[in-house]
CSV table of C-alpha atoms and ligand atoms in Angstrom, one decimal:
chain,number,residue,atom,x,y,z
C,30,VAL,CA,112.9,93.0,87.9
C,31,ALA,CA,113.4,93.9,84.3
C,32,GLU,CA,114.4,97.4,83.6
C,33,ALA,CA,111.8,97.4,80.8
C,34,SER,CA,109.1,98.1,83.4
C,35,PHE,CA,110.8,101.3,84.2
C,36,GLN,CA,109.4,104.6,83.0
C,37,LEU,CA,111.0,108.0,83.0
C,38,PRO,CA,108.3,110.6,82.5
C,39,PHE,CA,110.3,113.7,83.3
C,40,ILE,CA,107.0,115.5,84.1
C,41,LYS,CA,107.0,118.1,86.8
C,42,GLY,CA,104.4,117.4,89.4
C,43,TRP,CA,104.4,113.7,88.7
C,44,CYS,CA,103.7,111.6,91.8
C,45,PRO,CA,107.0,109.7,91.9
C,46,THR,CA,107.6,106.0,92.7
C,47,VAL,CA,110.8,104.0,92.3
C,48,PHE,CA,109.8,103.1,88.8
C,49,GLU,CA,108.5,106.6,87.9
C,50,PRO,CA,111.0,109.1,89.2
C,51,MET,CA,110.5,112.8,89.0
C,52,THR,CA,112.8,115.5,87.8
C,53,ALA,CA,114.1,117.9,90.5
C,54,SER,CA,116.9,120.5,90.7
C,55,ASP,CA,119.3,118.0,92.2
C,56,GLY,CA,118.5,115.2,89.7
C,57,LEU,CA,115.8,112.6,89.6
C,58,LEU,CA,114.0,111.7,92.8
C,59,ALA,CA,112.4,108.3,93.5
C,60,SER,CA,109.9,107.8,96.3
C,61,LEU,CA,110.2,104.6,98.2
C,62,LYS,CA,107.0,103.5,99.9
C,63,PRO,CA,107.6,101.4,103.0
C,64,ARG,CA,105.6,98.2,103.2
C,65,VAL,CA,103.0,98.1,106.0
C,66,LYS,CA,105.2,95.9,108.2
C,67,GLY,CA,108.1,98.4,108.0
C,68,TRP,CA,111.8,97.8,107.4
C,69,THR,CA,114.3,95.7,109.1
C,70,PRO,CA,117.7,97.2,110.0
C,71,ALA,CA,119.2,95.1,107.2
C,72,GLU,CA,116.7,96.6,104.7
C,73,LEU,CA,117.5,100.1,105.9
C,74,ARG,CA,121.2,99.4,105.3
C,75,LEU,CA,120.4,98.1,101.8
C,76,ILE,CA,118.4,101.3,101.0
C,77,ALA,CA,121.2,103.5,102.4
C,78,SER,CA,123.8,101.7,100.3
C,79,GLU,CA,121.7,101.8,97.1
C,80,ALA,CA,120.8,105.4,97.6
C,81,GLN,CA,124.5,106.3,98.0
C,82,ARG,CA,125.6,104.1,95.0
C,83,HIS,CA,122.9,105.3,92.5
C,84,GLY,CA,122.0,108.7,93.9
C,85,SER,CA,123.6,111.6,95.8
C,86,GLY,CA,122.8,110.0,99.1
C,87,ALA,CA,120.4,112.8,100.0
C,88,LEU,CA,117.1,111.5,101.4
C,89,LEU,CA,113.8,113.1,102.5
C,90,LEU,CA,111.0,111.8,104.7
C,91,THR,CA,107.7,113.1,103.3
C,92,ASN,CA,104.3,113.9,104.9
C,93,ARG,CA,103.0,110.7,103.2
C,94,ALA,CA,105.5,108.7,105.2
C,95,ASN,CA,107.6,107.9,102.1
C,96,LEU,CA,111.3,108.1,101.7
C,97,GLN,CA,112.5,110.2,98.8
C,98,VAL,CA,115.8,109.0,97.3
C,99,ARG,CA,117.4,112.0,95.5
C,100,GLY,CA,120.2,112.8,93.0
C,101,LEU,CA,119.5,109.8,90.8
C,102,THR,CA,120.3,110.0,87.1
C,103,ALA,CA,118.5,108.6,84.0
C,104,GLU,CA,121.1,105.7,84.0
C,105,SER,CA,121.2,105.0,87.7
C,106,ALA,CA,117.5,105.3,88.6
C,107,PRO,CA,116.5,102.0,86.8
C,108,ARG,CA,119.3,100.3,88.7
C,109,PHE,CA,118.1,101.7,92.0
C,110,ALA,CA,114.5,100.6,91.2
C,111,ALA,CA,115.7,97.1,90.3
C,112,ALA,CA,117.7,96.8,93.5
C,113,VAL,CA,114.8,97.7,95.8
C,114,ALA,CA,112.2,95.7,93.9
C,115,ASN,CA,114.5,92.6,93.9
C,116,ALA,CA,114.7,92.9,97.6
C,117,ALA,CA,110.9,93.1,97.8
C,118,LEU,CA,111.0,96.6,99.1
C,119,ALA,CA,108.7,97.7,96.2
C,120,SER,CA,106.1,95.9,94.2
C,121,ALA,CA,107.6,94.0,91.2
C,122,ASP,CA,105.1,95.7,88.9
C,123,ALA,CA,105.2,99.5,88.3
C,124,ASN,CA,101.4,99.9,88.2
C,125,ALA,CA,100.9,98.0,91.4
C,126,GLU,CA,103.6,100.2,93.1
C,127,ARG,CA,101.8,103.3,91.9
C,128,ARG,CA,98.6,102.1,93.7
C,129,ARG,CA,100.3,101.1,96.9
C,130,ASN,CA,99.6,104.3,98.9
C,131,ILE,CA,98.9,103.5,102.5
C,132,LEU,CA,99.4,105.7,105.5
C,133,THR,CA,99.4,103.9,108.9
C,134,ASP,CA,99.8,104.9,112.6
C,135,ALA,CA,103.3,104.9,113.8
C,136,SER,CA,102.2,102.8,116.8
C,137,MET,CA,100.0,100.3,115.2
C,138,ALA,CA,98.2,97.4,117.0
C,139,PRO,CA,98.5,93.9,115.5
C,140,GLU,CA,94.9,93.9,114.3
C,141,LEU,CA,95.4,97.2,112.4
C,142,GLU,CA,98.7,95.9,110.9
C,143,ALA,CA,96.9,92.8,109.7
C,144,LEU,CA,94.1,94.9,108.1
C,145,ALA,CA,96.6,97.3,106.5
C,146,SER,CA,98.6,94.3,105.1
C,147,GLN,CA,95.4,92.9,103.5
C,148,LEU,CA,94.7,96.4,102.0
C,149,GLU,CA,98.3,96.4,100.7
C,150,ASN,CA,97.8,93.0,99.1
C,151,TRP,CA,94.5,94.1,97.5
C,152,LEU,CA,96.0,97.3,96.1
C,153,GLU,CA,98.9,95.3,94.5
C,154,ARG,CA,96.8,92.7,92.8
C,155,GLU,CA,93.6,94.6,91.9
C,156,THR,CA,94.3,95.7,88.3
C,157,THR,CA,90.8,97.2,88.0
C,158,LEU,CA,92.1,100.1,90.1
C,159,ALA,CA,94.4,101.3,87.3
C,160,ALA,CA,92.2,104.4,86.9
C,161,LEU,CA,92.9,105.7,90.4
C,162,PRO,CA,94.8,109.0,90.5
C,163,PRO,CA,98.5,108.3,91.4
C,164,LYS,CA,98.3,110.2,94.7
C,165,PHE,CA,95.1,108.4,95.8
C,166,LEU,CA,95.8,107.6,99.5
C,167,PHE,CA,94.4,105.1,101.9
C,168,ALA,CA,94.9,105.4,105.7
C,169,VAL,CA,94.5,102.8,108.5
C,170,THR,CA,94.4,104.4,112.0
C,171,ALA,CA,93.2,104.1,115.5
C,172,VAL,CA,94.3,107.5,116.6
C,173,GLU,CA,92.4,110.1,114.6
C,174,ARG,CA,90.9,110.6,111.3
C,175,GLN,CA,93.6,111.0,108.7
C,176,LEU,CA,93.5,113.3,105.7
C,177,ALA,CA,93.5,110.4,103.2
C,178,ASP,CA,91.2,109.8,100.2
C,179,ILE,CA,89.7,106.9,102.1
C,180,CYS,CA,90.4,106.4,105.9
C,181,ILE,CA,89.7,103.3,107.9
C,182,LEU,CA,89.4,104.3,111.5
C,183,ALA,CA,89.2,101.8,114.4
C,184,ALA,CA,87.2,103.4,117.2
C,185,GLY,CA,86.8,101.0,120.1
C,186,THR,CA,85.2,97.9,118.7
C,187,GLN,CA,83.9,99.7,115.7
C,188,TRP,CA,85.4,100.2,112.2
C,189,TYR,CA,84.5,103.3,110.2
C,190,VAL,CA,85.4,103.9,106.6
C,191,ILE,CA,85.4,107.6,105.8
C,192,PRO,CA,86.0,109.3,102.5
C,193,ASP,CA,88.0,112.5,102.5
C,194,ASN,CA,85.8,115.7,103.0
C,195,ALA,CA,82.8,113.6,104.0
C,196,ASP,CA,80.6,114.1,107.0
C,197,LEU,CA,79.2,110.6,106.6
C,198,ALA,CA,81.0,107.3,107.1
C,199,VAL,CA,80.3,103.5,106.7
C,200,GLN,CA,80.2,101.6,110.0
C,201,ALA,CA,81.4,98.2,108.9
C,202,ASP,CA,82.3,94.8,110.3
C,203,GLU,CA,84.3,94.1,107.1
C,204,PRO,CA,86.0,97.5,106.4
C,205,LEU,CA,87.9,96.2,103.4
C,206,ALA,CA,84.7,95.3,101.6
C,207,ALA,CA,83.4,98.8,102.1
C,208,VAL,CA,86.7,100.3,101.0
C,209,ALA,CA,86.5,98.2,97.8
C,210,LEU,CA,82.9,99.4,97.0
C,211,LEU,CA,83.8,103.1,97.8
C,212,THR,CA,86.9,102.9,95.6
C,213,GLN,CA,85.1,101.4,92.7
C,214,ALA,CA,82.3,104.0,93.0
C,215,PHE,CA,84.9,106.8,93.1
C,216,ILE,CA,86.4,105.4,89.8
C,217,ARG,CA,83.0,105.4,88.1
C,218,LEU,CA,82.0,108.9,89.3
C,219,ALA,CA,85.3,111.0,89.3
C,220,SER,CA,86.5,112.9,86.4
C,221,GLU,CA,90.2,112.9,85.4
C,222,GLY,CA,92.5,114.3,87.9
C,223,GLN,CA,89.9,114.5,90.7
C,224,ARG,CA,90.7,113.3,94.2
C,225,MET,CA,88.1,112.2,96.7
C,226,ARG,CA,87.7,115.6,98.3
C,227,ASP,CA,87.1,117.2,94.9
C,228,LEU,CA,84.5,114.7,93.9
C,229,ILE,CA,82.6,115.1,97.2
C,230,ALA,CA,82.8,118.8,97.0
C,231,GLU,CA,81.2,118.5,93.5
C,232,VAL,CA,78.5,115.9,94.0
C,233,GLY,CA,78.2,115.5,97.8
C,234,CYS,CA,79.0,112.4,99.7
C,235,GLU,CA,75.4,110.9,99.6
C,236,VAL,CA,75.9,110.4,95.8
C,237,LEU,CA,79.1,108.5,96.4
C,238,PHE,CA,77.5,106.2,99.1
C,239,ARG,CA,74.5,105.6,96.9
C,240,GLU,CA,76.7,104.7,93.9
C,241,ALA,CA,78.7,102.3,96.2
C,242,GLY,CA,75.4,100.7,97.5
C,243,LEU,CA,76.4,101.5,101.1
C,244,LYS,CA,74.5,102.8,104.0
C,245,ALA,CA,76.1,105.8,105.7
C,246,VAL,CA,76.0,107.1,109.3
C,247,ALA,CA,76.8,110.7,110.4
C,248,PHE,CA,80.5,111.3,111.1
C,249,ALA,CA,81.8,114.7,112.2
C,250,PRO,CA,84.5,116.0,109.8
C,251,GLN,CA,87.8,116.9,111.4
C,252,THR,CA,90.6,118.9,109.9
C,253,ARG,CA,94.0,118.2,111.4
C,254,ILE,CA,95.8,121.5,111.6
C,255,GLN,CA,97.4,120.8,115.0
C,256,PRO,CA,100.3,118.5,114.6
C,257,THR,CA,101.0,115.5,116.8
C,258,SER,CA,104.5,115.7,118.1
C,259,ASP,CA,105.1,112.0,118.2
C,260,VAL,CA,108.8,111.7,119.1
C,261,GLY,CA,110.5,110.0,122.0
C,262,VAL,CA,108.8,107.3,124.0
C,263,LEU,CA,105.5,106.4,122.4
C,264,ASP,CA,104.9,103.4,124.7
C,265,PRO,CA,107.2,100.7,126.3
C,266,GLN,CA,107.7,99.0,123.0
C,267,ARG,CA,108.1,102.0,120.6
C,268,PHE,CA,110.4,105.0,120.3
C,269,ALA,CA,110.1,107.6,117.6
C,270,ILE,CA,113.1,109.5,116.3
C,271,GLY,CA,112.3,112.9,114.6
C,272,VAL,CA,114.2,114.0,111.5
C,273,PRO,CA,114.4,117.8,111.3
C,274,PHE,CA,112.3,118.8,108.3
C,275,GLY,CA,112.5,115.2,107.1
C,276,ARG,CA,116.0,115.8,105.7
C,277,LEU,CA,118.8,113.3,106.1
C,278,ASP,CA,121.4,111.4,104.1
C,279,ALA,CA,122.5,107.8,103.7
C,280,THR,CA,125.0,108.0,106.5
C,281,ARG,CA,122.3,109.0,109.0
C,282,LEU,CA,119.9,106.4,107.6
C,283,LEU,CA,122.7,103.9,108.5
C,284,ALA,CA,122.7,105.4,112.0
C,285,ILE,CA,119.0,104.7,112.3
C,286,ALA,CA,119.6,101.1,111.2
C,287,ASP,CA,122.3,100.7,113.8
C,288,LEU,CA,120.1,102.1,116.6
C,289,ALA,CA,117.3,99.8,115.7
C,290,ALA,CA,119.6,96.8,115.6
C,291,ARG,CA,121.3,97.7,118.9
C,292,PHE,CA,118.3,98.8,121.0
C,293,ALA,CA,115.4,96.8,119.6
C,294,LYS,CA,114.3,93.5,118.0
C,295,GLY,CA,111.6,94.7,115.6
C,296,ARG,CA,111.1,96.7,112.4
C,297,VAL,CA,111.3,100.4,111.8
C,298,ARG,CA,108.3,102.3,110.5
C,299,LEU,CA,108.1,105.8,109.0
C,300,SER,CA,105.5,108.3,110.3
C,301,ALA,CA,103.8,111.1,108.5
C,302,HIS,CA,105.4,113.4,111.1
C,303,ARG,CA,108.7,112.8,109.5
C,304,SER,CA,110.0,110.4,112.1
C,305,PHE,CA,111.4,106.8,112.3
C,306,VAL,CA,109.5,104.6,114.8
C,307,ILE,CA,111.7,101.8,116.2
C,308,THR,CA,109.5,98.9,117.5
C,309,SER,CA,110.0,96.0,119.9
C,310,LEU,CA,112.4,97.9,122.2
C,311,LYS,CA,114.8,95.9,124.4
C,312,ALA,CA,114.5,96.4,128.1
C,313,ASP,CA,116.1,99.5,129.7
C,314,VAL,CA,117.3,101.2,126.6
C,315,ILE,CA,115.5,104.5,126.5
C,316,GLU,CA,118.3,106.6,128.0
C,317,ALA,CA,121.1,105.2,125.8
C,318,LEU,CA,118.9,105.3,122.7
C,319,SER,CA,117.9,108.9,123.4
C,320,ALA,CA,121.5,109.9,123.8
C,321,HIS,CA,122.7,108.2,120.6
C,322,ALA,CA,119.8,109.6,118.6
C,323,GLN,CA,120.6,113.1,119.7
C,324,GLU,CA,124.3,112.7,118.9
C,325,HIS,CA,123.3,112.0,115.3
C,326,GLY,CA,121.2,115.3,115.2
C,327,PHE,CA,117.8,113.7,115.5
C,328,ILE,CA,114.9,115.0,117.5
C,329,ILE,CA,113.6,113.2,120.6
C,330,ASN,CA,112.0,116.0,122.5
C,331,ALA,CA,108.4,116.7,121.6
C,332,GLU,CA,108.9,120.4,122.5
C,333,ASP,CA,111.4,120.9,119.7
C,334,SER,CA,109.9,123.6,117.5
C,335,ARG,CA,111.3,122.0,114.3
C,336,LEU,CA,108.6,119.4,114.7
C,337,ARG,CA,106.0,122.1,114.1
C,338,ILE,CA,107.6,123.5,111.0
C,339,ALA,CA,106.9,122.1,107.6
C,340,ALA,CA,109.4,123.2,104.9
C,341,CYS,CA,109.8,122.1,101.3
C,342,SER,CA,112.9,121.4,99.3
C,343,GLY,CA,112.8,124.7,97.4
C,344,GLY,CA,116.1,126.2,96.5
C,345,SER,CA,118.7,123.3,96.3
C,346,GLY,CA,116.0,120.6,95.6
C,347,CYS,CA,113.4,122.4,93.5
C,348,GLY,CA,113.8,125.1,90.9
C,349,ASN,CA,110.4,126.6,91.7
C,350,SER,CA,112.0,128.7,94.5
C,351,VAL,CA,115.2,130.6,94.7
C,352,VAL,CA,115.0,130.5,98.5
C,353,SER,CA,116.7,127.6,100.4
C,354,MET,CA,113.7,126.6,102.4
C,355,PHE,CA,115.5,124.1,104.8
C,356,ALA,CA,118.1,126.8,105.7
C,357,LEU,CA,115.3,129.3,106.3
C,358,ALA,CA,113.4,126.8,108.4
C,359,GLU,CA,116.5,126.1,110.6
C,360,SER,CA,117.1,129.8,111.1
C,361,LEU,CA,113.5,130.5,112.0
C,362,ALA,CA,112.9,127.6,114.3
C,363,PRO,CA,114.1,129.4,117.5
C,364,PHE,CA,111.4,132.1,116.9
C,365,TRP,CA,108.4,129.8,116.4
C,366,ARG,CA,107.2,128.9,119.8
C,367,GLY,CA,103.6,128.2,118.8
C,368,GLN,CA,102.0,124.7,119.3
C,369,SER,CA,100.5,124.8,115.8
C,370,THR,CA,102.0,124.3,112.4
C,371,LEU,CA,104.2,126.9,110.6
C,372,HIS,CA,104.4,126.1,106.9
C,373,LEU,CA,107.3,127.5,104.9
C,374,SER,CA,106.6,127.0,101.2
C,375,GLY,CA,108.8,127.8,98.2
C,376,CYS,CA,105.8,128.4,96.1
C,377,ALA,CA,102.0,128.2,96.2
C,378,LYS,CA,102.1,124.4,95.4
C,379,GLY,CA,102.7,123.7,99.1
C,380,CYS,CA,104.3,120.3,98.8
C,381,ALA,CA,105.5,120.1,102.4
C,382,HIS,CA,102.0,120.6,103.8
C,383,PRO,CA,99.2,120.3,101.3
C,384,ARG,CA,96.5,121.3,103.8
C,385,ALA,CA,95.8,124.3,105.9
C,386,ALA,CA,98.4,125.4,108.5
C,387,ALA,CA,98.0,127.9,111.3
C,388,LEU,CA,100.6,130.1,109.6
C,389,THR,CA,102.0,129.8,106.0
C,390,CYS,CA,104.8,131.9,104.5
C,391,VAL,CA,105.0,131.5,100.7
C,392,ALA,CA,108.2,132.7,99.0
C,393,GLU,CA,107.7,135.1,96.0
C,394,PRO,CA,109.3,133.7,92.8
C,395,THR,CA,112.0,136.3,92.3
C,396,SER,CA,112.3,138.4,95.5
C,397,ASN,CA,113.2,137.7,99.1
C,398,ARG,CA,109.6,138.4,100.3
C,399,PHE,CA,107.0,136.1,101.6
C,400,HIS,CA,103.2,136.1,101.3
C,401,ILE,CA,101.7,135.5,104.8
C,402,LEU,CA,98.5,133.4,105.2
C,403,LYS,CA,96.7,132.4,108.3
C,404,ASN,CA,94.7,129.1,108.7
C,405,SER,CA,95.1,128.5,105.0
C,406,ARG,CA,96.8,126.4,102.4
C,407,ALA,CA,99.8,127.7,100.5
C,408,ASP,CA,97.6,128.5,97.5
C,409,GLY,CA,95.2,130.7,99.5
C,410,ARG,CA,94.8,134.5,99.3
C,411,SER,CA,97.4,136.5,101.2
C,412,ALA,CA,96.6,139.8,102.9
C,413,PHE,CA,100.2,141.0,103.2
C,414,SER,CA,103.8,140.1,102.6
C,415,LEU,CA,107.0,140.4,104.7
C,416,SER,CA,110.7,140.4,103.9
C,417,ALA,CA,112.9,137.6,105.1
C,418,ALA,CA,114.5,140.0,107.6
C,419,GLU,CA,111.0,140.8,109.1
C,420,LEU,CA,110.0,137.1,109.6
C,421,PRO,CA,111.8,136.3,112.9
C,422,GLN,CA,110.1,139.1,114.8
C,423,PHE,CA,106.7,138.4,113.2
C,424,LEU,CA,106.9,134.7,114.0
C,425,ALA,CA,107.9,135.4,117.6
C,426,GLN,CA,104.8,137.7,118.0
C,427,GLU,CA,102.5,135.2,116.3
C,428,SER,CA,103.7,132.4,118.5
C,429,LEU,CA,102.3,134.3,121.5
C,430,SER,CA,99.0,135.3,120.0
O,30,SF4,S1,106.3,123.9,97.2
O,30,SF4,FE1,108.5,123.9,97.3
O,30,SF4,S2,109.1,121.8,96.6
O,30,SF4,FE2,106.9,122.2,96.0
O,30,SF4,S3,107.1,123.0,93.9
O,30,SF4,FE3,107.0,124.8,95.3
O,30,SF4,S4,109.2,125.3,95.7
O,30,SF4,FE4,109.1,123.2,94.8
């Protein structure tokens, strides 16, 4: 891959890819998007080695099931991009890579994987989609409606195609055809910077379906505030390993590769719940796999409260907050016993959890106080604030309410 295809925008808030890294406090960060089929242990080792060679070795799993590679420099970031693109771990073309935003179920049936792969191929080759916003996200799922711009949901023998924020859906035998029509209609109707939910809030979903030439059926909207704690044994073939707050390094990524090579015969997927899903397990490996995963500091118990805390990289990884959010999350985890999501955000942008959470604590820019919000996004209105010292007792009380 020619380094000429590499761009360095240095724009805060940019949605990064490997070709378009973003500036952060700890250097440039590139977001590596897994292919639908996942990564082999050998590919994980290559990623770990290139992240160590070209970056700081710090990595972060995101809520879009991407892997951030951090601590790159203006010189090393193009070399990292070339290394992963040459190994076919990213699209060869920077524009195609920007469009390739697909969220899938961690435990995906073969027919869903086939459909998601077709969607991936379409996004990579369809240059008429250049006008899509960089964060425009597609989801393919059989579990529950995902908060993506366009979600393909398999429900029994039916396929539904559901735009974000819509209470109507297309029931389709050929879901990708409906996805293409809805996407093109979105491009014609949306103004610059709008996502699907903004467009539907402005014009209503009937306008979108009419523009797409599609007949819609009623579909109850769902907002996912309750997290799914998908770690440990998912089924006899799959085991999910949780990463506390998504934070790891190249050494621990190598550990994941070793576990997958030793205890399974398949690929490794990322989930939006900040976990690695090891597929095609060998027989009778659960006990040993669990023990080794725990030795490396990973989460295998669905009751672990860290699975229900979303924290951003504020402090060491983002200059928008003076508070080290990961350290705060680790210290508060013993006090959060609720089954719903606690969102600790370094500022109102809410990177770690862009939607509503049961409880959100947003750091003030210059003091050690936090705005408290209930059932809200980080940019909502807060009724009161607490100091860092007051948070543990408050969280313990809230967990019980
Ligand atoms: S939410 Fe956190 S990571 Fe995002 S901009 Fe604010 S401080 Fe930075």
